[in-house]
C-alpha cells in the first residue's frame, strides 16, 4: 500500500475526509515550498499535490499560470522537484502526489521517472493532459515501481469513460468539479452532486474533488459527497499575496487551516 | 488509441475535452458519409473562395533560376488570401451541422483568424479569435480585417505572446465553454481528429495540382515544396502525392536568425518528440521538457511544434524537411515581387527561397505552394527595411 492508500483507509476508518492542498513547486522558491509543505502537514493537510511547472499549462487559470511563470523563472525543473520530495521525506510522511503535464514527465523518460519518484518518496503521479487512451505504458511503468496513477474524471465524461478512468486509476480519483480551468469560484457547480453520485456507481476508489474550491463551505459541501477536497488556486493565490514577506508560510498555513475548518481565519480571503 | 501517425499524434488533453473530441469525431464521420456536406463544401470552394486556384508557370523565375520549370500553386488567390479558408469552410459547415453557435480560433499571422471570421460571417456564427500581442503588433492589418468581419480579437499577453500562447488560451476557453463552443483549430495540429480533419479539408490543394499539372505538362512534377508552420498547407499539397514515390517532397521550416535554440522554428533539426497542445510530435524544448520560445520573421511559422503526420513523414524519410532563415525568406519575398508581380506571404517566401536553392536543372518540374499573399506582411517588411 502506498501512503496515499493508507491515508484514505485511515481516514475512512476514522470517518474523516481528506484535505488536499496543491502548491506550485518553487513559487516563490523551493526552500519556501519545503517549509510550506511541512507547515501544511501540521495545519491538517492529509495529502499534498506538488505541481511541477510546465511552460504551457492549458488546464490552468491565471493564478496557477502566474505561479508557474514565477517557478520557471526561478529555474525549477522536474529534477529539482524530485530533490524537494526527498527533502520533504526527511521530515514528513505526508502522502505526496507529483502533479504536472505529460511533457516534462515524458522528457525525463518514464522508467527513470518512476524510479526517481519512488526513491524521492512520492506516492502517486498525475499528468493533467494525459488521457487514459494514451496512458498504457505510463500506467504500467508507474505501477511496477509502486506509484499510484491518478487520473482526472470530468463532468463531461460519459459513464463508459468514468468506468474506464476508474479502472485505470489507483490511490484516488480526481473529480473535476466543473468544466473549465483551475481557479477560484464563488459557488460550486450546481450539478456536482449528481456527477459525484453517478461516478460513485462506477468506483470504490476514494474520490477527491478539485477545481474552484476556495471557501470552507465548499470544502464542507464536497466532503458531504466525496472523500476529499483539493484546493489549488486559492492557496497559490495566498502564496502570491505574501511573496517576499517573512510571514508567508504562517499566513498560508493559517489560511489552509481555515479552509479545512480546523482553525480560525487569521487572514480573511479576498472576495 | 486513435488518430495516430506511427508513434505520433493521439489525444493529450484535459479529460473535460475528451467528450467534445469524441463528439467532433463522430460528427465529422457522419458528415463525410453525407454527400450533401461535400456538395455544399465544393460549392463554397468554387463560388465563394474561387477554387480551383490557378497553377501558374512562373516563367521569369524559371529563366532567372536554373531552368527547372517553376509552378506556383496560387493558394494566395483564395478568398481571404491564403489556403486557410479551405479548412475554415469545412469546419464551419461542420460546426453549423453540430448546432454550435459560437466559434473560437487561434491565429498567428492572422490568416486563420481572418478566414475563421469570414466563415463565421458567412454562416452567421459568433466568433472570438485569440491572438498573441506580438502577432497583433506584427499583423495589425489582419487584426482590423477580423474586426471588420464582426469577430472579437482577444489579445494574449502570456508567454511569448505568439501563436503557441494563443492556442493555450483557445484551449482554456474551449475547456470552459465546451457545451456551446466549437474550436476551429487552424492547422494539422492538436488532438485527434483535428490533424486528420484539417488535412482532409486542405488536401484539395494537391488533388487540384495533380489534375492541373497533368493537363499542362502531361506528367507529374519532380519536386513539391511548401513551408511548414503547423503544416497544413504542406500536407494539403503533399497528401495526394505521398504514394507517388518518385516525387521528391520538401517541407521548409523557419530558420529564423540561426540554429541556436530559441532563434528559429526548425522543429526537425532542433527539436525532439514530445507533447504539446494535445499531440505527440517534434517540439522545440529544453533539457527539462519546457517548450522554448521560437523566432521567425513570419508569424505563421513561429510555432514550436509541427503536425504529427509530418513527424511520421519525416521519420519515414518520405518528406525531407529543411529550413530557410529570415534573410533568405526576405530575399525571396522581394525576388518574387520583382520578377513575377506576386507579393508572397513571408511564410510562402520560405518555400520560394528553398526552391531556388535546389538549383534543379532544366527539364525538371517544381511545384511551390504559394500558400498566401503578402499584403499582410508589407508593413512588417517596411519596418525591417527601415531598420536595416
XYZ file of C-alpha atoms in Angstrom:
659
model
C 0.000 0.000 0.000
C 1.182 3.488 -0.795
C 0.996 6.295 1.745
C -1.979 7.610 -0.254
C -3.904 4.355 0.080
C -3.033 4.068 3.763
C -4.153 7.634 4.379
C -7.550 7.170 2.737
C -8.047 3.860 4.567
C -7.184 5.517 7.862
C -9.470 8.487 7.184
C -12.281 6.154 6.295
C -11.910 4.174 9.474
C -11.986 7.431 11.432
C -14.971 8.733 9.477
C -12.992 11.707 8.204
C -12.428 13.271 4.817
C -9.209 14.373 3.152
C -7.988 17.937 2.807
C -5.587 18.130 -0.133
C -3.703 21.339 -0.914
C -1.956 21.864 -4.238
C 1.104 24.078 -4.454
C 3.320 25.003 -7.373
C 6.859 23.983 -6.522
C 9.408 26.741 -6.467
C 6.873 29.532 -6.064
C 8.429 31.674 -4.752
C 11.370 29.314 -4.093
C 11.984 25.637 -3.449
C 13.118 26.457 0.109
C 9.763 28.106 0.817
C 7.920 25.191 -0.817
C 9.670 22.813 1.587
C 8.667 24.923 4.585
C 5.130 25.247 3.221
C 4.669 21.501 2.853
C 5.811 20.921 6.422
C 3.540 23.695 7.690
C 0.554 22.437 5.672
C 1.154 18.980 7.104
C 0.896 20.453 10.599
C -2.115 22.556 9.552
C -4.147 19.472 8.776
C -3.371 18.574 5.182
C -3.845 14.869 4.534
C -2.106 14.705 1.155
C -0.205 17.286 -0.839
C -0.085 17.740 -4.586
C 3.244 19.143 -5.702
C 2.976 20.915 -9.029
C 5.891 20.701 -11.446
C 5.717 23.824 -13.603
C 5.233 23.415 -17.355
C 5.624 26.175 -19.916
C 2.173 25.634 -21.450
C -0.339 24.937 -18.678
C -3.516 24.661 -20.764
C -5.636 23.355 -17.903
C -4.756 26.181 -15.543
C -6.331 29.545 -14.900
C -4.452 32.822 -14.327
C -3.433 32.188 -10.689
C -1.570 28.946 -11.353
C -0.263 30.305 -14.659
C 1.393 33.153 -12.771
C 2.796 30.770 -10.161
C 4.104 28.594 -12.994
C 5.813 31.587 -14.605
C 7.471 32.521 -11.318
C 8.638 28.963 -10.739
C 10.025 28.630 -14.262
C 11.833 31.949 -13.918
C 13.342 30.554 -10.733
C 14.720 27.658 -12.749
C 12.510 24.973 -11.235
C 12.736 21.651 -13.061
C 11.318 18.192 -12.526
C 14.751 17.134 -11.304
C 14.646 19.796 -8.592
C 11.111 18.860 -7.574
C 12.234 15.260 -7.159
C 15.017 16.510 -4.893
C 12.428 18.572 -2.998
C 10.406 15.389 -2.461
C 13.441 13.718 -0.945
C 13.990 16.710 1.350
C 10.356 16.628 2.481
C 10.658 12.925 3.223
C 13.453 13.565 5.721
C 10.900 15.391 7.850
C 7.404 14.255 6.945
C 5.420 11.175 5.985
C 2.602 13.121 4.327
C 1.492 11.418 1.076
C 2.828 13.278 -1.963
C 1.434 13.423 -5.482
C 3.680 14.559 -8.305
C 1.410 16.748 -10.405
C 2.298 18.045 -13.845
C 1.645 17.948 -17.544
C 2.789 14.993 -19.563
C 5.705 16.521 -21.456
C 8.085 17.203 -18.566
C 7.372 13.695 -17.241
C 7.865 12.044 -20.618
C 11.021 14.066 -21.163
C 12.514 12.548 -18.000
C 11.890 9.071 -19.530
C 9.082 7.143 -17.871
C 11.163 4.356 -16.346
C 13.630 6.789 -14.883
C 10.781 8.951 -13.636
C 9.168 6.000 -11.847
C 12.428 5.019 -10.213
C 13.383 8.579 -9.249
C 9.903 9.474 -7.972
C 9.769 6.413 -5.738
C 13.212 6.965 -4.336
C 12.375 10.623 -3.705
C 9.375 9.491 -1.657
C 6.486 10.339 -3.952
C 3.409 8.142 -3.767
C 1.439 8.983 -6.881
C 1.713 10.712 -10.231
C -0.833 12.750 -12.158
C -0.462 14.408 -15.574
C -3.406 16.649 -16.281
C -3.239 16.249 -20.069
C -2.689 12.502 -20.110
C -5.844 10.708 -21.203
C -6.450 7.067 -20.356
C -6.226 6.276 -24.087
C -2.579 7.337 -24.144
C -1.642 6.086 -20.705
C -0.932 2.376 -21.070
C 2.858 2.485 -20.871
C 2.768 5.251 -18.269
C 0.414 3.320 -16.007
C 2.343 0.081 -16.333
C 5.677 1.768 -15.629
C 4.450 3.736 -12.604
C 2.588 0.804 -11.077
C 5.526 -1.587 -11.345
C 7.533 0.970 -9.392
C 4.816 1.116 -6.739
C 3.323 4.502 -7.566
C -0.368 5.319 -7.729
C -1.622 6.580 -11.082
C -4.251 9.236 -10.570
C -6.453 10.424 -13.422
C -8.918 13.229 -13.836
C -12.569 12.496 -14.403
C -14.779 15.341 -15.636
C -18.459 16.213 -15.571
C -18.361 15.731 -19.355
C -17.004 12.170 -19.061
C -19.502 9.610 -20.301
C -20.418 6.729 -17.969
C -18.235 4.461 -20.140
C -15.307 6.792 -19.671
C -15.959 7.124 -15.929
C -15.737 3.377 -15.675
C -12.518 3.141 -17.690
C -10.916 6.042 -15.838
C -11.769 4.415 -12.519
C -10.221 1.166 -13.711
C -7.058 2.963 -14.808
C -6.664 4.911 -11.565
C -5.214 3.825 -8.265
C -4.958 5.703 -4.960
C -7.859 8.015 -5.630
C -9.865 9.560 -8.438
C -9.549 13.268 -9.123
C -13.021 14.535 -9.984
C -13.022 17.890 -11.739
C -15.893 19.841 -10.205
C -16.807 21.720 -13.369
C -15.804 22.374 -16.945
C -13.054 24.954 -17.237
C -9.583 25.672 -15.999
C -8.299 25.755 -12.432
C -9.254 28.810 -10.409
C -11.330 30.120 -7.561
C -15.101 30.263 -7.929
C -17.756 31.776 -5.721
C -20.030 28.784 -5.967
C -19.666 25.088 -6.592
C -21.238 23.723 -9.761
C -24.945 23.038 -9.314
C -24.746 19.593 -10.879
C -21.740 18.470 -8.834
C -23.789 16.268 -6.547
C -25.369 14.366 -9.429
C -21.975 13.953 -11.125
C -20.380 12.551 -7.973
C -23.270 10.193 -7.359
C -23.006 8.847 -10.895
C -19.259 8.492 -10.529
C -19.725 6.614 -7.260
C -21.652 3.931 -9.151
C -18.512 3.080 -11.090
C -15.814 3.004 -8.465
C -14.870 2.013 -4.956
C -11.796 4.239 -5.065
C -11.746 7.337 -2.886
C -12.987 10.359 -4.848
C -11.342 13.737 -4.317
C -12.866 16.834 -5.870
C -10.905 19.782 -7.222
C -11.226 22.954 -9.379
C -12.918 26.036 -7.977
C -12.843 25.118 -4.281
C -11.941 28.248 -2.355
C -14.185 28.508 0.719
C -14.616 26.418 3.871
C -18.258 25.916 2.816
C -17.055 24.448 -0.497
C -14.812 22.046 1.377
C -17.664 21.037 3.652
C -20.030 20.590 0.706
C -17.530 18.433 -1.160
C -16.860 16.344 1.938
C -20.555 15.523 2.168
C -20.435 13.865 -1.265
C -16.843 12.726 -1.705
C -13.759 11.552 0.169
C -11.503 14.539 -0.280
C -11.350 18.187 -1.258
C -8.467 19.521 -3.349
C -7.644 23.210 -3.050
C -5.180 24.733 -5.503
C -5.656 28.235 -6.830
C -6.851 29.888 -3.641
C -3.815 28.590 -1.746
C -1.462 29.516 -4.578
C -3.021 32.976 -4.592
C -2.406 33.277 -0.882
C 1.245 32.417 -1.549
C 1.343 35.110 -4.231
C -0.063 37.736 -1.874
C 2.708 37.157 0.632
C 5.727 36.781 -1.624
C 8.720 38.463 -0.065
C 7.132 38.536 3.379
C 8.545 36.682 6.354
C 5.076 35.511 7.408
C 4.274 33.805 4.054
C 4.398 30.277 5.454
C 2.399 31.063 8.578
C -0.219 33.035 6.636
C -0.690 30.320 4.025
C -0.892 27.524 6.557
C -3.364 29.505 8.650
C -5.440 30.014 5.519
C -5.304 26.277 4.805
C -6.384 25.528 8.358
C -9.290 27.940 7.954
C -10.344 26.285 4.685
C -10.197 22.861 6.284
C -12.379 24.103 9.100
C -9.743 23.242 11.642
C -8.965 26.725 12.800
C -9.996 30.339 12.749
C -9.386 32.658 9.844
C -6.359 34.721 10.667
C -6.231 36.255 7.222
C -9.616 36.698 5.622
C -9.560 35.704 1.942
C -10.160 38.483 -0.579
C -13.567 38.284 -2.050
C -5.772 4.553 -29.346
C -6.976 6.874 -32.040
C -5.564 9.285 -34.533
C -2.001 8.071 -34.596
C 0.570 8.549 -37.348
C 3.123 5.916 -36.487
C 4.178 6.870 -32.966
C 2.867 10.388 -33.334
C -0.460 12.150 -32.864
C -3.034 10.960 -30.351
C -5.091 12.843 -27.810
C -3.325 14.535 -24.895
C -5.901 16.853 -23.377
C -7.618 17.523 -20.067
C -10.341 14.926 -19.587
C -13.082 17.553 -19.948
C -12.198 17.861 -23.636
C -12.488 14.163 -24.424
C -16.232 14.298 -24.753
C -16.242 17.184 -27.268
C -13.447 15.489 -29.199
C -15.487 12.304 -29.424
C -18.499 14.365 -30.451
C -16.435 16.111 -33.118
C -15.012 12.868 -34.435
C -18.407 11.312 -34.785
C -19.951 14.430 -36.371
C -17.092 14.570 -38.857
C -17.503 10.877 -39.646
C -21.194 11.419 -40.352
C -20.525 14.495 -42.471
C -18.066 12.552 -44.591
C -20.747 9.997 -45.344
C -23.241 12.697 -46.280
C -22.953 13.671 -49.974
C -24.762 16.953 -49.303
C -21.981 18.042 -46.931
C -19.265 17.576 -49.556
C -21.508 19.122 -52.217
C -22.036 22.254 -50.151
C -18.321 22.476 -49.403
C -17.450 22.087 -53.091
C -19.960 24.745 -53.993
C -18.428 27.171 -51.490
C -14.906 26.286 -52.609
C -15.904 27.146 -56.148
C -18.283 30.079 -55.873
C -17.127 31.689 -52.649
C -13.396 31.067 -52.468
C -12.663 30.855 -56.174
C -11.366 27.306 -56.397
C -9.754 25.729 -58.222
C -6.859 28.107 -57.644
C -4.540 28.520 -60.643
C -1.349 26.568 -61.131
C 0.832 29.279 -62.588
C 4.026 28.700 -64.569
C 6.419 31.365 -63.308
C 8.406 31.894 -66.485
C 10.624 34.725 -65.315
C 11.573 32.807 -62.170
C 12.211 29.763 -64.325
C 14.595 31.783 -66.524
C 16.231 33.597 -63.612
C 16.933 30.446 -61.656
C 18.415 27.281 -63.074
C 15.913 26.353 -65.721
C 13.647 23.887 -63.942
C 10.050 24.797 -64.670
C 8.689 26.583 -61.610
C 4.975 26.334 -60.980
C 3.229 28.261 -58.232
C 0.064 26.838 -56.757
C -1.803 30.070 -56.224
C -3.453 29.491 -52.842
C -2.862 33.211 -52.328
C -5.706 33.811 -54.774
C -8.229 32.186 -52.491
C -10.795 34.422 -50.897
C -9.090 35.977 -47.817
C -5.687 35.465 -49.414
C -4.475 32.119 -48.164
C -5.141 28.393 -48.040
C -6.618 28.770 -44.548
C -10.120 29.288 -45.929
C -10.222 25.666 -47.202
C -10.154 24.367 -43.663
C -12.428 27.056 -42.248
C -15.169 26.436 -44.782
C -15.067 22.724 -43.983
C -15.044 23.175 -40.223
C -17.595 25.983 -40.402
C -20.093 23.740 -42.147
C -19.331 21.058 -39.592
C -19.862 23.438 -36.661
C -23.189 24.569 -38.085
C -24.175 20.950 -38.585
C -23.320 20.282 -34.927
C -25.510 23.189 -33.865
C -22.660 25.177 -32.313
C -23.333 28.914 -32.395
C -20.027 30.172 -31.056
C -16.672 29.662 -32.755
C -13.272 30.237 -31.204
C -9.964 30.153 -33.019
C -6.304 30.943 -32.515
C -4.262 32.834 -35.030
C -0.597 33.550 -35.608
C -0.147 35.508 -38.824
C -3.823 36.374 -38.678
C -4.664 34.431 -41.836
C -6.505 31.696 -39.994
C -8.217 34.313 -37.840
C -9.379 36.211 -40.904
C -10.556 33.030 -42.603
C -12.417 31.993 -39.451
C -14.017 35.418 -39.064
C -15.007 35.318 -42.730
C -16.666 31.925 -42.499
C -18.420 32.930 -39.279
C -19.829 35.999 -41.032
C -20.907 33.826 -43.938
C -22.617 31.268 -41.729
C -23.932 33.665 -39.105
C -21.827 32.344 -36.228
C -20.365 34.254 -33.288
C -16.559 34.469 -33.487
C -13.788 35.045 -30.915
C -10.180 34.899 -32.094
C -7.216 34.595 -29.725
C -4.037 36.269 -30.917
C -0.698 36.878 -29.217
C 0.167 40.517 -28.560
C 3.413 40.212 -30.515
C 1.476 38.904 -33.521
C -1.120 41.654 -33.127
C 1.724 44.128 -33.444
C 3.182 42.390 -36.488
C -0.134 41.868 -38.241
C -2.283 44.853 -37.436
C -3.945 44.832 -40.837
C -5.326 41.354 -40.252
C -6.499 42.362 -36.789
C -8.549 45.142 -38.326
C -9.868 42.807 -41.024
C -11.126 40.389 -38.376
C -12.887 43.218 -36.582
C -14.468 44.404 -39.821
C -15.775 40.888 -40.298
C -17.511 41.032 -36.957
C -15.096 38.962 -34.897
C -13.743 39.837 -31.491
C -9.937 39.678 -31.304
C -8.746 38.739 -27.830
C -5.108 39.685 -27.139
C -2.972 37.077 -25.370
C -0.216 38.503 -23.211
C 1.127 35.259 -21.742
C 4.447 33.627 -22.614
C 5.982 34.595 -25.932
C 2.742 36.370 -26.954
C 2.596 34.417 -30.225
C 0.678 31.518 -31.765
C 1.605 28.995 -29.067
C 0.108 31.177 -26.366
C -2.962 31.884 -28.483
C -3.548 28.123 -28.711
C -3.142 27.756 -24.925
C -5.789 30.412 -24.422
C -8.119 28.884 -27.013
C -7.900 25.521 -25.282
C -8.680 27.162 -21.938
C -11.712 28.849 -23.461
C -12.853 25.603 -25.035
C -12.492 23.600 -21.826
C -14.598 26.265 -20.077
C -17.326 26.725 -22.699
C -17.292 23.217 -24.014
C -21.045 22.816 -24.351
C -21.668 25.819 -26.590
C -18.404 26.408 -28.371
C -16.711 24.959 -31.418
C -12.920 25.236 -31.541
C -11.849 25.896 -35.115
C -8.217 24.849 -34.990
C -6.265 26.260 -37.914
C -3.635 23.685 -38.697
C -2.879 19.954 -38.729
C -2.164 20.170 -35.028
C -3.827 19.452 -31.752
C -5.599 16.313 -30.598
C -7.263 13.841 -32.948
C -9.407 14.393 -35.022
C -8.006 17.835 -35.902
C -4.844 16.736 -37.745
C -6.907 14.319 -39.831
C -9.814 16.652 -40.462
C -7.704 19.694 -41.357
C -5.576 17.570 -43.673
C -8.701 16.263 -45.402
C -10.011 19.788 -45.972
C -6.618 21.019 -47.222
C -5.889 18.034 -49.448
C -7.947 19.713 -52.166
C -4.716 21.605 -52.951
C -2.769 18.516 -54.014
C -5.715 16.970 -55.843
C -6.064 20.082 -57.956
C -2.323 20.221 -58.619
C -2.365 16.651 -59.909
C -5.079 17.392 -62.467
C -3.593 20.745 -63.431
C -0.028 19.561 -63.928
C -1.111 16.510 -65.905
C -3.094 18.770 -68.157
C -0.250 21.253 -68.601
C 2.787 19.003 -68.685
C 1.369 15.577 -69.300
C 3.289 14.252 -66.314
C 3.634 14.623 -62.569
C 6.090 17.109 -61.036
C 9.529 16.092 -59.808
C 9.570 18.199 -56.674
C 6.952 19.714 -54.375
C 7.952 22.467 -51.971
C 5.869 24.000 -49.178
C 6.535 25.901 -45.996
C 5.743 24.187 -42.704
C 4.473 26.016 -39.644
C 1.868 23.698 -38.195
C 1.987 22.159 -41.623
C -1.485 22.448 -43.125
C -0.611 23.954 -46.500
C 2.243 21.480 -46.858
C 0.172 18.429 -46.016
C -2.550 19.826 -48.272
C -0.126 19.812 -51.197
C 1.739 16.611 -50.312
C -1.049 14.290 -49.258
C -2.276 13.299 -52.690
C 1.310 12.545 -53.800
C 2.600 10.527 -50.834
C 2.141 7.318 -52.804
C 3.997 8.660 -55.869
C 7.393 7.608 -54.621
C 9.362 9.239 -57.442
C 8.203 12.680 -56.375
C 10.546 14.451 -54.007
C 8.754 16.496 -51.352
C 10.335 19.181 -49.229
C 8.888 20.887 -46.180
C 10.527 24.204 -45.322
C 10.630 25.348 -41.716
C 11.577 28.735 -40.344
C 15.324 29.002 -39.775
C 14.825 32.398 -38.128
C 18.013 34.126 -37.042
C 20.092 30.974 -36.752
C 20.361 27.428 -35.392
C 20.570 28.319 -31.699
C 17.559 27.102 -29.681
C 15.123 29.983 -29.324
C 16.218 31.700 -32.532
C 14.235 29.618 -35.022
C 11.251 27.328 -35.503
C 13.014 24.373 -37.163
C 11.466 21.530 -35.204
C 13.033 18.685 -37.122
C 16.617 19.892 -36.892
C 16.364 21.460 -33.449
C 13.580 19.582 -31.679
C 12.728 16.228 -30.132
C 9.472 14.296 -29.861
C 7.221 15.475 -27.064
C 3.672 16.520 -26.241
C 2.294 19.985 -26.861
C -1.274 21.123 -27.471
C -2.796 17.685 -27.447
C -0.495 15.844 -29.781
C 2.779 13.927 -29.736
C 5.184 15.273 -32.331
C 8.510 17.051 -32.731
C 8.702 20.071 -30.467
C 11.315 22.627 -29.575
C 12.035 22.073 -25.909
C 14.854 22.456 -23.437
C 16.588 19.688 -21.493
C 13.821 19.740 -18.864
C 10.923 19.368 -21.277
C 9.889 23.018 -21.229
C 8.747 24.355 -24.558
C 11.112 27.096 -25.708
C 10.325 30.384 -27.453
C 10.713 30.421 -31.210
C 11.554 33.127 -33.682
C 10.666 33.708 -37.276
C 10.177 36.791 -39.368
C 6.914 35.153 -40.388
C 4.283 34.882 -37.689
C 2.652 31.873 -39.335
C 5.767 29.726 -38.971
C 6.643 30.937 -35.487
C 5.489 27.867 -33.562
C 7.387 25.252 -31.515
C 5.534 22.094 -32.661
C 4.712 20.550 -36.005
C 1.752 18.454 -37.130
C 2.092 14.771 -36.152
C 1.635 13.488 -39.684
C 4.699 15.494 -40.704
C 6.597 13.781 -37.878
C 5.796 10.431 -39.420
C 6.600 11.592 -42.964
C 9.903 12.842 -41.571
C 10.806 9.627 -39.763
C 9.748 7.537 -42.759
C 12.007 9.632 -44.938
C 9.115 10.331 -47.288
C 9.373 14.107 -46.938
C 12.657 15.990 -46.491
C 12.482 18.866 -44.024
C 14.827 21.776 -44.215
C 14.873 25.392 -43.134
C 15.263 28.847 -44.595
C 16.366 31.773 -42.453
C 14.747 35.196 -42.144
C 17.154 36.853 -44.531
C 16.714 34.249 -47.272
C 12.950 34.447 -46.919
C 13.020 38.235 -47.242
C 15.176 37.976 -50.366
C 12.672 35.582 -51.901
C 9.856 37.928 -50.879
C 11.480 40.673 -52.950
C 12.508 38.413 -55.812
C 9.041 37.030 -56.393
C 7.568 40.520 -56.145
C 10.034 41.908 -58.715
C 10.104 39.023 -61.161
C 6.516 37.865 -61.171
C 4.493 40.701 -59.723
C 3.363 38.479 -56.902
C 3.944 39.599 -53.319
C 4.022 36.364 -51.322
C 3.268 35.875 -47.659
C 6.530 35.694 -45.705
C 5.572 32.099 -44.852
C 5.332 31.145 -48.529
C 8.534 33.080 -49.262
C 10.364 30.385 -47.256
C 9.206 27.776 -49.780
C 10.178 30.017 -52.693
C 13.644 30.579 -51.211
C 14.247 26.878 -50.831
C 13.075 26.058 -54.349
C 15.703 28.487 -55.627
C 18.406 26.821 -53.550
C 17.583 23.426 -55.049
C 19.087 24.588 -58.373
C 17.209 21.944 -60.272
C 18.190 21.536 -63.914
C 16.070 22.375 -66.939
C 13.599 19.651 -67.703
C 12.567 19.218 -64.079
C 9.206 20.426 -62.822
C 8.803 22.035 -59.404
C 5.553 22.993 -57.726
C 5.774 25.549 -54.925
C 2.767 26.047 -52.740
C 2.232 29.780 -52.658
C 0.119 29.409 -49.558
C -0.733 33.061 -49.031
C -0.348 36.572 -50.302
C 1.939 39.113 -48.726
C -0.316 42.116 -48.211
C -0.452 41.367 -44.512
C 3.353 41.471 -44.339
C 4.122 44.709 -46.133
C 4.158 46.898 -43.023
C 6.462 44.459 -41.215
C 8.778 44.265 -44.230
C 8.742 48.051 -44.462
C 9.719 48.222 -40.802
C 12.528 45.700 -41.305
C 13.850 47.536 -44.370
C 13.789 50.802 -42.463
C 15.673 49.180 -39.610
C 18.222 47.620 -41.983
